[in-house]
Each structure stands twice: as C-alpha cells, then as structure tokens.
C-alpha cells in the first residue's frame, strides 16, 4: 500500500472521551479529553502520579490548537515565484522524492539529513531513525533533544552506565529530607511538579535552589545560591570540598559501590570555599550550609536542569554534581540520589530509539558491531548497509548547504530557526539548501522557509507512547482522527519510503507473529517492532506492551520480561557498568567559552516563562497564553538599568558577537547586576538565540545557551 491507504484507520464513531497526557513538557501530566455536545473539546486533569490532578495553564489550553485557524490541512509546495501554495499529497511527495534522489545521486547518500524532535512519540522517533538509515541510508540524523538532555545523558552514562532522567519516581521528591535544585525553575517550567515540593516542605524537608536569578522556585527555597552563570561546576566541587573537610562522606558506600574517588578527592581539594566565593559570588557560609544540609540528611536528592547543563562544559558540570551525590552515598538509597529534570515531552524516549546521531534503538551505540547486528536483524537488512554515526545537532545544521555538508533536510517536530543557537546563521544555512521539507501542523518559522510543508496529525489525533522524565512509558490516546487532508508522521514516512529505493519486502517478526510492512503505519505495530529492537539494550522495552501500560500508571524501563517486574528505582544493588560500580570523574572548572570584556561587559542567559513553551510555535497562537506573555523581554537589575539610562518598558538592544535582539526592558532586583536574561520563545527582533553562543561541549555536543558576553543599550 502507498499514500493515505497506509494510514491506520478507526472503525465506528470516535470515542466520547480519551484518557491521555499533556502534549508539552516531560512531566506528561495525566488529562482527559472530552467531545462536548456543542462540538468543543474539553480538557480536564486526572489523577496521575506526576501531576496528581493538576495542570498548568498550557495544559488547560492544550486543545485550543486542534481546530485553530492556522492549522495546516493541505500540503504546501513552493512555486517558481517563491510562494508556498496548496498542492496535492501526490504532487508534494513526488517533489520531495525527486529532490532527494537528485541530491543523493549528485552528492551521495549523506547529502540528505533528517532532524527530529523531543516531542515525537516513541513510535515516531523509532520510525524516523529507521527511515534515515534504511530508506535514505544516510548517517545524518539528530534532533533538538541534543540541546536539552545530552549533557546530563553523557554524564549519567559515564557515571552510572545508564541515562534515565530520574532513576526513581517523581514522588520521591516529596519524601526526601533535603532537595538541591541546580539550574531548575519548575514553578514556571513544570508547575504541577511543585506539589511534590510542597509535600517535601510539609514534612519538614529543606529545599535549596542554585540559580543566577531569584526565580519563582528560588523564592520558595530555604536557601538560594545565586552564582555567576557558568560557575556551577566550581560550586559543586566546593560543596564536595566542604563535605570532605567536615567528614560528611559516606566512606563505606564509596569503598563498596564506586571507583575513581581518589582522583576526585585530590581535585576538589583545590576548591576552597573562599576561592569559589570569589569565582562564583556564592558566600562561603551558603556553600557550607548546603553541604551540611545534604551530608547530614537522612535522605537527599540532587537534581540538575538546563541552567547547569546548557554549557560547553555541561557534561563536566553534571559529573561534578554526580560526584557529590556518590560521595554522600545517595544513588540507590530510598528517596535519595541524583537525577535530571528532562525538558521536552518525550525528551527521554526520543533519544533512546534512534534519533540521535550515534545511537540505535534501545540506547545501543551505532558503532557497536553487536548492536548493529541485532537491530539490522529486526529491520531485515544487512548490518553492513547501516550507516555509521553522524554529527550532533548544531554541527549538522551548521554544515547544511556547505560544499561537504547535506544539501537536503527533512524536519519533523522542530523549529530550529527559533530554537537553535546562533539562530541567524542556522537560518542562512537552511535558506541555502537544495531541498527543505518540514512536517508540522502549524506554519512555524522553519516551515516558512521550506520547499515542501506536509500537514501532520496532532497529539489528540493519533495513538502512541511517550516516556516521561521518570523513564515511565505512557499511553497517548487519540480522541479523534486527523482532519481530512492530514496524515500521521508514520504514514508520511511510509509513503516516502515506498517511493524511494527502500527495501519493500515484509520484515520478519517474532516466532508467533506474522511478518509486517517494512514501514508500518499502525503505531501499535511499530511499538511491537521497537520492543524487539530494544531487547537486550540499555533501554530495554521488550517487556512493555500497550496492554501492560494501560493496566497500570505506565511501565518503567528497563523491563525485559513481559511477565517480570519493571524498574521504578535503579541502583539499589548494583550499577549497570562493567564492574557493577558507579564511576567518579575528576572535573575542573573552566571559564565560559566567551568571557566578558570592555566591548561586551555583561553576561547573557536565557530560559523559559510560565505561559510559553519552546519556540512558541504552539503557545504563541493560544489566546490565553499570548495575553499572559505577549512578547519577549530583557530582564535587567535596576542598578544596571540606571547606569544604562534605561527605564522599565524601554526597548533595549542586546548585542553579542553573533547578533542582537530587541525587546522591552523588565527591571527586577532578583537578577544579578552583571547578568541579563531573556526568554527564547519569540522569533523576529526578540529572538534570543540570535545572540547565544554556538560553542559546544566536546562530549555531548551541547551548545553554550546559558552564557555569553553581551552589551546592552537603549534601542
């Protein structure tokens, strides 16, 4: 079958209601969608362990986009005059296939690239990776989760042998005695999570927040550490220094369950609190109080998020906090450990099953011969035909249209024109392509540059699974089919594969299962194949079925046995490393990639606001959210504003060596006087990522979003 005939169809009338999950962040709040008598879709929260019956304003308004006037319902193809015009699916697909064939015939298979997103379901993320490597046979695939979780993932893998954002259920936050949040502001980014912090405080627990701004979360903390952006690693080493000096280390745990501590002990001996105070601005007394609160607690959790991770030394920074957690004996203890707050809705599952340049499904390394053989067997191809590893997201985008880089790009679920670092440069790269294809349900800023735009289904119009920040695999359920003229991403990939030189013979399945289409469009069939491909890998989903998910509040991976237990908590007895021990890594602070100077004397950092999400393609179109946060802004300390002659609401210009943004000033005493902040949800003049630095972490490929040198002036 080809075209729309491949799409999974429903029989009978649509359901009256569907239990599902919010389409936004990795909290994946439980909700119920209902078809009302007057034709509306109503959103109601439901009891689920992460949100416990709560929703933020983004969740409450999530259904507003399903029938939005801006909704794409027909393909768009750019005509010779340069205008995007409606076209048939047949014409759009033929334009894509002709373009892909021409590019690969002229420049080679790697001249085509694929860019995915952390909001795609597990089934779509898996199918996208398979499509790139089997249908296109290109090594060039990566996704926007590289800019979210990659530093924490790399640090977790090298310390614990596994990357799962939280190796314990989220509810443990409410039961820990001391909670250290580093670079996290869940009061704005994940509001329902704050219910767990309320529980923690009600039990007498202590909350400590590390953030350059006095955020809504930091205002609720018992102690707020306000470091200079880019000095989190030094702060972590100082905390471990204090713990060593004051005898707070769990030496029995370190001896029995870890390796490499001596090198770390020697390194952190250099990080005297007084020296780190000079470097970071965090007072010695606060460093000592934090170390004691962690080291004397009956239970403690350390969490990092983007503020600490989106740096050119993000992997080492996370490693420093993991070192602290290991030295205190936290991982594997009840209501204790290290964890990372995943950002995007499927930021966890999206990186496990093939969207990353160096990974195959199940978190297997693509350059591992055994991994290649296993996955190739599931896919029914020769392992030698699978391409090798590609390059991380920013390097991929920066190579587009260059003599040795890809000449064509397919984008699914991402808007790099707004979200990429050094965004103006990335936009220029996209404009220089021979072919740009975007699959989306709204005309994003990236879609506006495309040669072909394909309208695809939204979250409430297709079934599938997501994996939330806990490593809990969830069921997303459709309330209705897509509108006429709209196809699912799985159908798009199948239709393209059928037109390309992809193998089209059936794929062998399990002993008791029939062979399936090479690129199935039924998400249940795709998930069954994903289970086989992930079996035996680090992220093993072999024992996870839709039926098992539906019988509980999701299933935690790894879960290799359909009849065996899942894994809500990791590390109780061992670590999945070759020795069974967790590994310390000695790390040293190093300055930001771009220091301040006379021409650019201020530090610039970015983040999110409560009412908007990611590049804002969705949330900027929701009336209630647009009223709550109508435009970008630049946050300045009043003392800095006075020196610049800037008043509250005055338009200011923030310039770096890469570009500039213009937005109204917002004066706040809660930010450091040497630092300015802007949210990254807006395009155009307020595009914060026109300013940010594209310096990369050498291990993870994470760009340095969170600090660069700028100057500010009245516009």
XYZ file of C-alpha atoms in Angstrom, residues 37-702:
666
model
C -22.289 18.374 22.798
C -21.516 21.754 21.264
C -18.560 20.413 19.287
C -15.772 21.609 21.554
C -13.005 19.523 23.062
C -12.850 19.871 26.814
C -9.671 19.295 28.864
C -9.846 18.009 32.417
C -6.953 16.929 34.639
C -6.906 13.424 36.025
C -5.151 11.783 38.910
C -1.737 10.648 37.774
C 1.410 10.277 39.887
C 3.293 13.171 38.292
C 0.594 15.871 38.332
C -1.849 14.459 40.934
C -4.866 16.101 39.358
C -3.203 19.393 38.464
C -2.431 21.122 35.188
C -0.613 24.328 34.282
C -2.201 26.910 32.010
C -0.536 25.345 28.966
C -2.163 22.019 29.750
C -5.580 23.572 30.355
C -5.449 25.253 26.922
C -3.776 22.367 25.056
C -6.855 21.546 22.957
C -7.178 25.105 21.642
C -4.825 24.328 18.753
C -6.669 21.283 17.431
C -9.059 23.400 15.355
C -7.014 26.591 15.205
C -7.446 28.738 12.064
C -3.709 28.432 11.415
C -3.921 24.639 11.309
C -2.316 23.129 8.201
C -4.682 20.774 6.379
C -3.119 20.520 2.936
C 0.459 20.175 1.685
C 2.248 23.329 0.566
C 4.788 23.413 -2.253
C 6.924 26.417 -3.200
C 6.245 27.504 -6.757
C 8.749 29.075 -9.193
C 7.869 32.547 -7.887
C 8.936 31.524 -4.385
C 5.425 31.311 -2.905
C 4.164 28.380 -0.837
C 0.940 27.202 -2.458
C -1.503 24.355 -1.683
C -0.773 21.120 -3.515
C -1.991 17.539 -3.574
C -0.269 14.907 -1.487
C 0.811 13.159 -4.674
C 2.476 16.325 -6.001
C 4.115 17.120 -2.660
C 5.536 13.623 -2.192
C 6.796 13.455 -5.753
C 8.514 16.838 -5.310
C 10.235 15.523 -2.184
C 11.300 12.215 -3.700
C 12.581 13.822 -6.895
C 14.579 16.284 -4.822
C 16.021 13.602 -2.539
C 17.011 11.385 -5.454
C 18.660 14.264 -7.285
C 20.651 15.325 -4.238
C 21.818 11.812 -3.382
C 22.623 10.958 -6.991
C 24.739 14.120 -7.278
C 26.321 14.382 -3.838
C 25.999 10.945 -2.201
C 23.677 9.418 0.375
C 24.930 11.582 3.250
C 23.877 14.699 1.345
C 20.389 14.179 2.815
C 19.810 14.788 6.528
C 16.948 14.291 8.974
C 16.213 16.460 12.016
C 13.733 15.241 14.621
C 12.216 16.432 17.859
C 11.847 15.565 21.520
C 8.072 15.837 21.274
C 7.644 12.920 18.859
C 6.143 9.722 20.257
C 8.395 6.709 20.767
C 6.904 5.136 17.673
C 7.646 8.179 15.513
C 11.146 8.667 16.919
C 11.895 4.998 16.226
C 10.442 5.129 12.718
C 12.347 8.322 11.906
C 15.681 6.763 12.846
C 14.855 3.652 10.851
C 13.743 5.721 7.847
C 17.000 7.698 7.834
C 19.173 4.593 7.998
C 17.179 2.139 5.874
C 15.246 4.239 3.343
C 17.708 7.129 2.938
C 20.838 5.231 4.093
C 22.248 8.479 5.487
C 24.310 8.867 8.629
C 22.975 12.387 9.146
C 20.178 12.328 11.704
C 19.930 14.157 15.001
C 17.257 16.010 16.948
C 16.545 19.046 19.100
C 16.846 16.980 22.287
C 20.588 17.326 21.752
C 20.046 20.869 23.098
C 18.100 19.632 26.107
C 19.326 16.416 27.693
C 22.609 15.494 26.045
C 24.993 16.732 28.743
C 23.125 15.019 31.575
C 22.775 11.899 29.417
C 26.509 11.696 28.715
C 27.410 12.308 32.357
C 24.893 9.717 33.548
C 26.169 7.114 31.120
C 29.785 7.510 32.124
C 28.999 7.518 35.856
C 26.142 5.021 36.155
C 26.220 3.119 32.857
C 22.692 4.286 32.077
C 20.903 7.509 31.210
C 17.457 7.813 32.719
C 16.488 11.339 33.751
C 15.118 10.294 37.126
C 16.241 6.857 38.336
C 13.391 6.984 40.850
C 9.710 8.014 40.747
C 8.950 11.711 40.918
C 7.019 11.141 44.139
C 10.354 10.563 45.899
C 10.907 14.332 45.773
C 8.126 14.800 48.297
C 9.690 12.273 50.663
C 13.322 13.389 50.706
C 14.772 15.396 53.574
C 16.986 17.726 51.522
C 16.451 18.621 47.871
C 19.056 20.551 45.882
C 17.803 22.021 42.576
C 20.565 23.278 40.270
C 19.564 25.411 37.296
C 15.900 24.417 37.552
C 12.789 26.575 37.807
C 9.864 24.113 37.840
C 7.467 26.718 39.256
C 7.425 28.157 35.713
C 8.557 25.242 33.552
C 6.657 22.381 35.278
C 4.172 23.936 37.734
C 2.417 20.682 38.805
C 5.780 19.351 39.999
C 5.657 21.963 42.762
C 3.006 19.852 44.514
C 5.756 17.372 45.341
C 7.967 20.143 46.690
C 5.045 21.324 48.824
C 4.820 17.803 50.247
C 8.545 17.860 50.931
C 8.343 21.147 52.808
C 5.274 19.981 54.764
C 7.281 17.010 56.023
C 9.956 19.374 57.310
C 12.240 18.886 54.321
C 14.697 21.506 53.131
C 14.775 22.998 49.613
C 17.946 24.628 48.257
C 17.993 26.258 44.811
C 21.064 27.230 42.756
C 20.159 29.836 40.121
C 21.558 33.206 38.959
C 18.020 34.613 39.228
C 15.654 34.702 42.173
C 13.036 32.729 40.264
C 9.559 31.737 41.381
C 11.085 28.441 42.529
C 14.005 30.074 44.334
C 11.586 32.306 46.252
C 10.158 29.163 47.857
C 13.565 27.802 48.868
C 15.038 27.701 52.352
C 18.333 28.750 50.801
C 19.062 30.353 47.429
C 22.582 30.249 45.978
C 22.956 32.895 43.242
C 26.143 32.099 41.289
C 27.562 33.824 38.264
C 26.293 31.926 35.177
C 28.784 29.275 34.143
C 30.249 28.629 37.616
C 28.009 25.739 38.716
C 30.861 23.256 38.350
C 33.052 25.210 40.758
C 30.157 25.390 43.220
C 29.716 21.600 43.075
C 33.419 20.999 43.676
C 33.339 23.400 46.624
C 30.383 21.540 48.123
C 32.311 18.283 47.890
C 35.361 20.017 49.376
C 33.285 21.047 52.399
C 31.810 17.546 52.706
C 35.297 16.060 52.761
C 36.643 18.617 55.208
C 33.743 18.131 57.609
C 33.667 14.351 57.448
C 30.297 14.070 55.690
C 31.426 11.495 53.104
C 29.870 8.011 53.208
C 33.202 6.193 53.044
C 31.664 2.736 53.328
C 29.442 3.388 50.294
C 32.334 4.900 48.342
C 34.534 1.874 49.055
C 31.882 -0.749 48.315
C 29.982 0.747 45.390
C 32.204 3.200 43.482
C 35.560 3.621 41.784
C 37.786 6.578 40.950
C 37.221 8.582 44.124
C 40.879 9.300 44.894
C 41.335 11.413 41.768
C 38.212 13.393 42.604
C 39.317 13.863 46.208
C 42.641 15.313 45.048
C 40.930 17.596 42.552
C 38.307 19.097 44.863
C 40.978 19.788 47.486
C 41.844 22.793 45.287
C 38.311 24.242 45.516
C 38.485 26.136 48.789
C 35.112 27.757 49.540
C 36.714 31.198 49.807
C 38.222 30.824 46.337
C 34.903 29.600 44.888
C 33.120 32.548 46.531
C 35.482 34.870 44.658
C 34.827 32.992 41.414
C 31.057 32.432 41.667
C 29.793 35.041 44.110
C 28.243 32.384 46.373
C 29.146 33.145 50.009
C 31.239 30.641 51.934
C 28.506 30.380 54.569
C 25.972 29.298 51.933
C 28.336 26.703 50.484
C 28.919 25.262 53.928
C 25.222 25.295 54.843
C 24.331 23.475 51.597
C 26.973 20.777 52.048
C 25.852 20.183 55.643
C 22.181 20.047 54.681
C 22.955 17.344 52.119
C 25.525 15.467 54.166
C 23.582 15.248 57.431
C 20.144 14.486 55.976
C 18.563 11.093 56.350
C 17.795 11.269 52.634
C 18.787 13.750 49.926
C 18.283 14.287 46.205
C 20.355 16.424 43.834
C 18.633 17.491 40.597
C 20.147 19.387 37.686
C 18.404 21.004 34.717
C 19.209 23.198 31.732
C 20.707 26.061 33.726
C 23.626 23.839 34.708
C 23.717 21.688 31.587
C 23.461 24.042 28.586
C 27.136 24.948 28.640
C 30.243 23.989 26.716
C 31.278 22.220 29.937
C 27.810 20.822 30.691
C 28.918 17.185 30.917
C 31.641 18.016 33.420
C 29.254 20.197 35.430
C 26.728 17.371 35.751
C 29.575 14.996 36.587
C 30.584 17.289 39.468
C 27.093 17.027 40.982
C 27.056 13.262 40.415
C 30.418 13.096 42.212
C 28.839 14.922 45.154
C 25.878 12.532 45.194
C 28.128 9.459 45.051
C 30.452 10.729 47.755
C 27.444 11.231 50.038
C 26.203 7.709 49.219
C 22.898 8.883 47.719
C 22.239 6.864 44.498
C 20.255 3.708 45.235
C 19.195 4.751 48.736
C 15.496 5.299 49.495
C 14.274 8.758 48.474
C 17.816 9.765 47.567
C 20.066 10.060 44.555
C 20.977 12.185 41.567
C 18.510 12.994 38.808
C 17.954 15.295 35.855
C 14.721 17.120 35.038
C 14.013 16.227 31.407
C 12.527 19.111 29.428
C 10.619 18.086 26.301
C 7.583 15.810 26.401
C 9.448 12.785 25.052
C 12.961 14.021 25.634
C 13.701 10.682 27.324
C 12.141 8.256 24.847
C 13.064 10.427 21.882
C 16.761 9.831 22.446
C 16.506 6.136 23.282
C 15.304 4.744 19.991
C 17.298 6.161 17.124
C 17.017 9.929 16.617
C 20.495 10.647 17.964
C 23.376 10.606 15.521
C 25.288 7.921 17.415
C 22.502 5.643 18.647
C 20.294 2.786 17.549
C 17.096 1.679 19.337
C 17.430 0.581 22.939
C 20.195 3.104 23.566
C 22.620 0.994 21.559
C 25.764 2.562 20.103
C 25.643 2.633 16.334
C 29.351 1.771 16.034
C 28.986 -1.390 18.166
C 29.052 -4.436 15.818
C 26.759 -6.455 18.103
C 24.254 -3.600 18.287
C 24.286 -3.191 14.513
C 23.749 -6.910 14.006
C 20.813 -7.032 16.432
C 18.968 -4.026 15.007
C 19.716 -4.975 11.404
C 18.180 -8.378 12.120
C 14.977 -6.734 13.338
C 14.925 -4.431 10.326
C 15.698 -7.228 7.864
C 18.780 -5.568 6.386
C 22.494 -6.358 6.200
C 24.379 -4.761 9.135
C 26.975 -3.540 6.647
C 24.273 -1.456 4.958
C 23.607 0.591 8.097
C 25.465 3.916 8.026
C 27.872 4.930 10.769
C 27.493 7.723 13.317
C 26.638 11.229 12.217
C 27.343 14.541 13.945
C 25.465 16.327 16.754
C 22.592 18.689 16.024
C 24.321 22.042 15.797
C 27.228 20.699 13.754
C 24.693 19.100 11.432
C 22.724 22.327 10.972
C 25.872 24.414 10.594
C 27.068 22.139 7.772
C 23.851 22.452 5.748
C 24.357 23.733 2.227
C 28.148 23.820 2.538
C 30.338 22.017 -0.017
C 30.826 18.961 2.206
C 27.536 19.140 4.110
C 23.992 17.925 3.475
C 22.101 19.593 0.626
C 18.626 18.448 1.708
C 16.949 18.325 5.113
C 13.734 16.748 6.395
C 12.455 18.281 9.660
C 9.924 16.555 11.918
C 8.723 18.199 15.133
C 11.257 21.007 15.440
C 11.665 24.726 14.702
C 15.426 25.405 14.608
C 15.004 28.895 13.134
C 13.966 29.965 16.637
C 15.437 27.261 18.877
C 18.967 26.788 17.508
C 21.931 28.698 18.922
C 23.333 31.385 16.665
C 19.951 31.210 15.014
C 20.568 33.734 12.240
C 23.453 31.621 10.974
C 21.291 28.472 11.079
C 18.527 30.305 9.214
C 21.024 31.240 6.494
C 22.126 27.602 6.263
C 18.517 26.477 5.820
C 17.976 29.046 3.075
C 20.987 27.663 1.216
C 19.618 24.117 0.888
C 18.595 22.493 -2.374
C 15.574 20.995 -0.595
C 13.965 21.705 2.783
C 10.962 19.643 3.869
C 9.036 20.348 7.088
C 6.308 18.143 8.568
C 4.243 20.127 11.074
C 0.681 21.081 11.946
C 1.367 24.841 12.021
C 3.450 27.135 9.836
C 6.476 27.556 12.054
C 9.296 29.950 11.208
C 11.209 26.963 9.806
C 8.209 25.864 7.734
C 8.089 29.337 6.184
C 11.490 28.600 4.590
C 10.573 25.138 3.321
C 10.204 23.950 -0.261
C 7.533 21.492 0.874
C 5.396 21.594 4.034
C 3.442 18.486 4.999
C 0.427 18.748 7.344
C 0.579 16.091 10.059
C -1.599 14.959 12.933
C -1.606 16.500 16.391
C -1.251 14.734 19.732
C -5.004 14.149 20.248
C -5.392 12.586 16.792
C -3.051 9.602 16.994
C -2.226 6.783 19.376
C 1.249 6.067 20.660
C 3.550 6.035 23.659
C 5.710 8.607 25.424
C 8.428 8.155 28.050
C 8.321 10.799 30.745
C 11.056 12.267 32.939
C 10.926 9.232 35.259
C 11.541 6.672 32.500
C 7.845 5.726 32.738
C 6.370 4.609 29.394
C 2.869 6.077 28.944
C -0.019 5.711 26.525
C -1.133 8.622 24.421
C -4.678 8.001 23.148
C -6.439 9.612 20.220
C -9.771 11.322 20.771
C -10.475 11.784 17.081
C -8.900 11.076 13.689
C -6.893 13.790 11.929
C -8.839 16.279 9.784
C -9.349 15.499 6.129
C -6.134 16.042 4.209
C -3.886 15.480 7.236
C -1.727 12.395 7.661
C 0.267 10.988 10.554
C 4.066 11.166 10.587
C 4.171 7.362 10.355
C 2.111 7.493 7.179
C 4.334 10.215 5.719
C 7.456 8.128 6.362
C 5.825 5.030 4.863
C 4.661 6.947 1.792
C 8.134 8.401 1.220
C 9.848 5.046 1.775
C 7.533 3.403 -0.757
C 8.666 5.923 -3.385
C 12.369 5.710 -2.573
C 14.735 2.826 -3.207
C 13.951 1.343 0.210
C 13.512 -2.394 0.734
C 9.812 -3.173 0.495
C 9.690 -6.856 1.380
C 7.975 -7.755 4.688
C 10.027 -7.597 7.880
C 10.257 -10.854 9.859
C 8.676 -10.659 13.302
C 8.707 -12.947 16.328
C 8.079 -16.704 16.145
C 4.349 -16.346 16.779
C 3.896 -13.083 14.886
C 3.282 -12.509 11.178
C 5.693 -10.519 9.067
C 4.914 -6.803 8.865
C 5.320 -3.986 6.374
C 8.819 -2.572 6.207
C 7.451 0.802 7.366
C 4.152 0.114 9.164
C 1.740 2.969 9.837
C -0.106 1.426 12.772
C 1.642 2.716 15.921
C 0.825 -0.484 17.794
C 2.716 -2.497 15.165
C 5.609 -0.020 15.251
C 5.809 -0.313 19.034
C 5.914 -4.112 18.815
C 8.882 -3.787 16.474
C 10.502 -1.222 18.777
C 10.261 -3.732 21.620
C 12.187 -6.302 19.583
C 14.788 -3.751 18.500
C 15.364 -2.525 22.065
C 15.529 -6.022 23.612
C 18.793 -6.527 25.441
C 19.756 -2.862 25.174
C 20.278 -0.377 27.991
C 16.761 0.982 27.433
C 15.043 -2.389 27.158
C 11.320 -2.141 26.324
C 10.880 -5.826 25.437
C 8.541 -6.447 28.374
C 6.477 -3.296 27.821
C 3.193 -3.689 25.942
C 0.324 -1.285 25.386
C -1.869 -3.597 27.426
C 0.575 -3.573 30.330
C 0.837 0.206 30.241
C -2.942 0.510 30.303
C -3.282 -1.826 33.278
C -1.079 0.422 35.440
C 0.117 4.015 35.577
C 2.721 3.258 32.930
C 5.743 0.936 32.926
C 9.297 1.910 33.912
C 12.181 0.753 31.741
C 14.259 -1.340 31.732
C 11.606 -4.023 31.538
C 12.968 -7.015 29.602
C 10.363 -9.615 30.596
C 6.632 -9.335 29.792
C 5.909 -11.325 32.965
C 8.633 -9.777 35.101
C 8.836 -6.560 37.106
C 9.605 -3.132 35.725
C 12.202 -0.771 37.254
C 10.797 2.286 39.032
C 14.009 2.609 41.080
C 17.520 1.920 39.840
C 20.874 1.280 41.556
C 19.608 -0.329 44.786
C 22.078 -3.209 44.495
C 24.371 -2.509 41.562
C 25.102 -0.166 38.661
C 24.923 -1.312 35.014
C 28.640 -0.749 34.462
C 31.223 -3.437 33.621
C 32.277 -3.646 37.286
C 28.871 -3.029 38.841
C 30.291 0.105 40.474
C 29.491 3.742 39.793
C 32.381 5.773 38.410
C 33.675 9.100 39.726
C 35.156 11.531 37.203
C 37.543 14.258 38.287
C 36.465 17.524 36.660
C 37.772 21.078 36.887
C 36.019 24.378 36.413
C 36.914 26.270 33.267
C 35.702 29.708 32.200
C 32.839 30.302 29.824
C 33.728 29.941 26.171
C 33.277 33.687 25.778
C 34.433 35.898 28.677
C 33.135 39.409 29.187
C 35.308 42.285 28.021
C 35.199 46.054 27.598
C 33.097 45.810 24.437
C 30.768 43.112 25.789
C 30.791 43.622 29.582
C 27.679 41.710 30.644
C 26.684 38.057 30.967
C 23.630 36.950 28.980
C 21.491 33.943 29.869
C 18.211 32.518 28.596
C 15.273 30.456 29.824
C 11.532 29.886 29.741
C 8.486 31.655 31.099
C 5.332 30.113 32.509
C 2.900 30.765 29.655
C 5.113 29.872 26.692
C 6.859 26.704 25.540
C 9.988 26.027 23.474
C 9.997 28.017 20.205
C 6.427 29.183 20.878
C 5.024 27.823 17.611
C 2.067 26.422 19.537
C 1.718 28.569 22.642
C 2.032 31.913 20.854
C -1.172 31.006 18.993
C -3.240 30.335 22.147
C -5.113 33.492 23.118
C -4.940 32.977 26.879
C -1.208 32.256 26.772
C -0.497 35.147 24.435
C -2.288 37.519 26.805
C -0.309 36.146 29.749
C 3.048 36.559 27.963
C 2.507 38.660 24.827
C 6.116 39.358 23.869
C 9.711 38.832 24.775
C 11.591 40.968 27.259
C 15.051 41.601 28.641
C 15.393 41.353 32.407
C 17.841 43.818 33.977
C 18.787 44.664 37.534
C 17.666 48.236 38.435
C 21.259 49.255 39.196
C 22.366 48.160 35.733
C 19.358 49.873 34.157
C 20.202 53.110 35.953
C 23.773 53.017 34.626
C 22.416 52.456 31.112
C 19.723 55.106 31.397
C 17.012 52.514 30.791
C 13.554 52.607 32.336
C 11.081 49.786 32.839
C 9.415 49.072 29.491
C 12.019 50.903 27.381
C 13.118 48.970 24.334
C 16.702 47.788 24.642
C 19.184 46.281 22.258
C 21.232 43.278 23.419
C 24.197 42.620 21.132
C 26.768 39.821 21.071
C 29.457 38.966 18.555
C 26.868 36.860 16.672
C 23.764 39.008 16.544
C 21.298 41.049 18.515
C 17.806 41.099 19.951
C 15.461 43.972 20.746
C 12.763 43.802 23.376
C 11.281 45.842 26.249
C 13.309 46.062 29.442
C 11.889 44.469 32.570
C 13.586 45.721 35.722
C 13.953 43.251 38.555
C 16.128 43.202 41.677
C 16.036 39.387 41.574
C 18.756 39.086 38.910
C 22.464 39.695 39.370
C 23.566 43.224 38.341
C 26.199 41.759 35.980
C 23.713 39.483 34.160
C 20.803 39.980 31.757
C 18.132 37.408 30.926
C 15.746 36.881 28.006
C 13.240 34.084 27.271
C 13.737 32.223 23.987
C 10.138 31.681 22.815
C 9.865 34.537 20.301
C 11.077 34.968 16.708
C 11.974 38.161 14.897
C 13.604 41.056 16.727
C 13.121 39.342 20.115
C 14.833 36.100 19.031
C 17.145 35.399 21.981
C 19.039 32.710 20.126
C 20.324 35.265 17.651
C 22.666 36.234 20.477
C 23.600 32.901 22.092
C 26.942 31.170 21.630
C 27.376 28.089 19.450
C 30.421 26.838 21.387
C 29.878 23.107 22.002
C 30.536 20.677 24.809
C 33.229 18.330 23.425
C 31.458 15.219 24.736
C 27.736 15.901 24.301
C 27.637 18.497 21.527
C 25.536 20.751 23.785
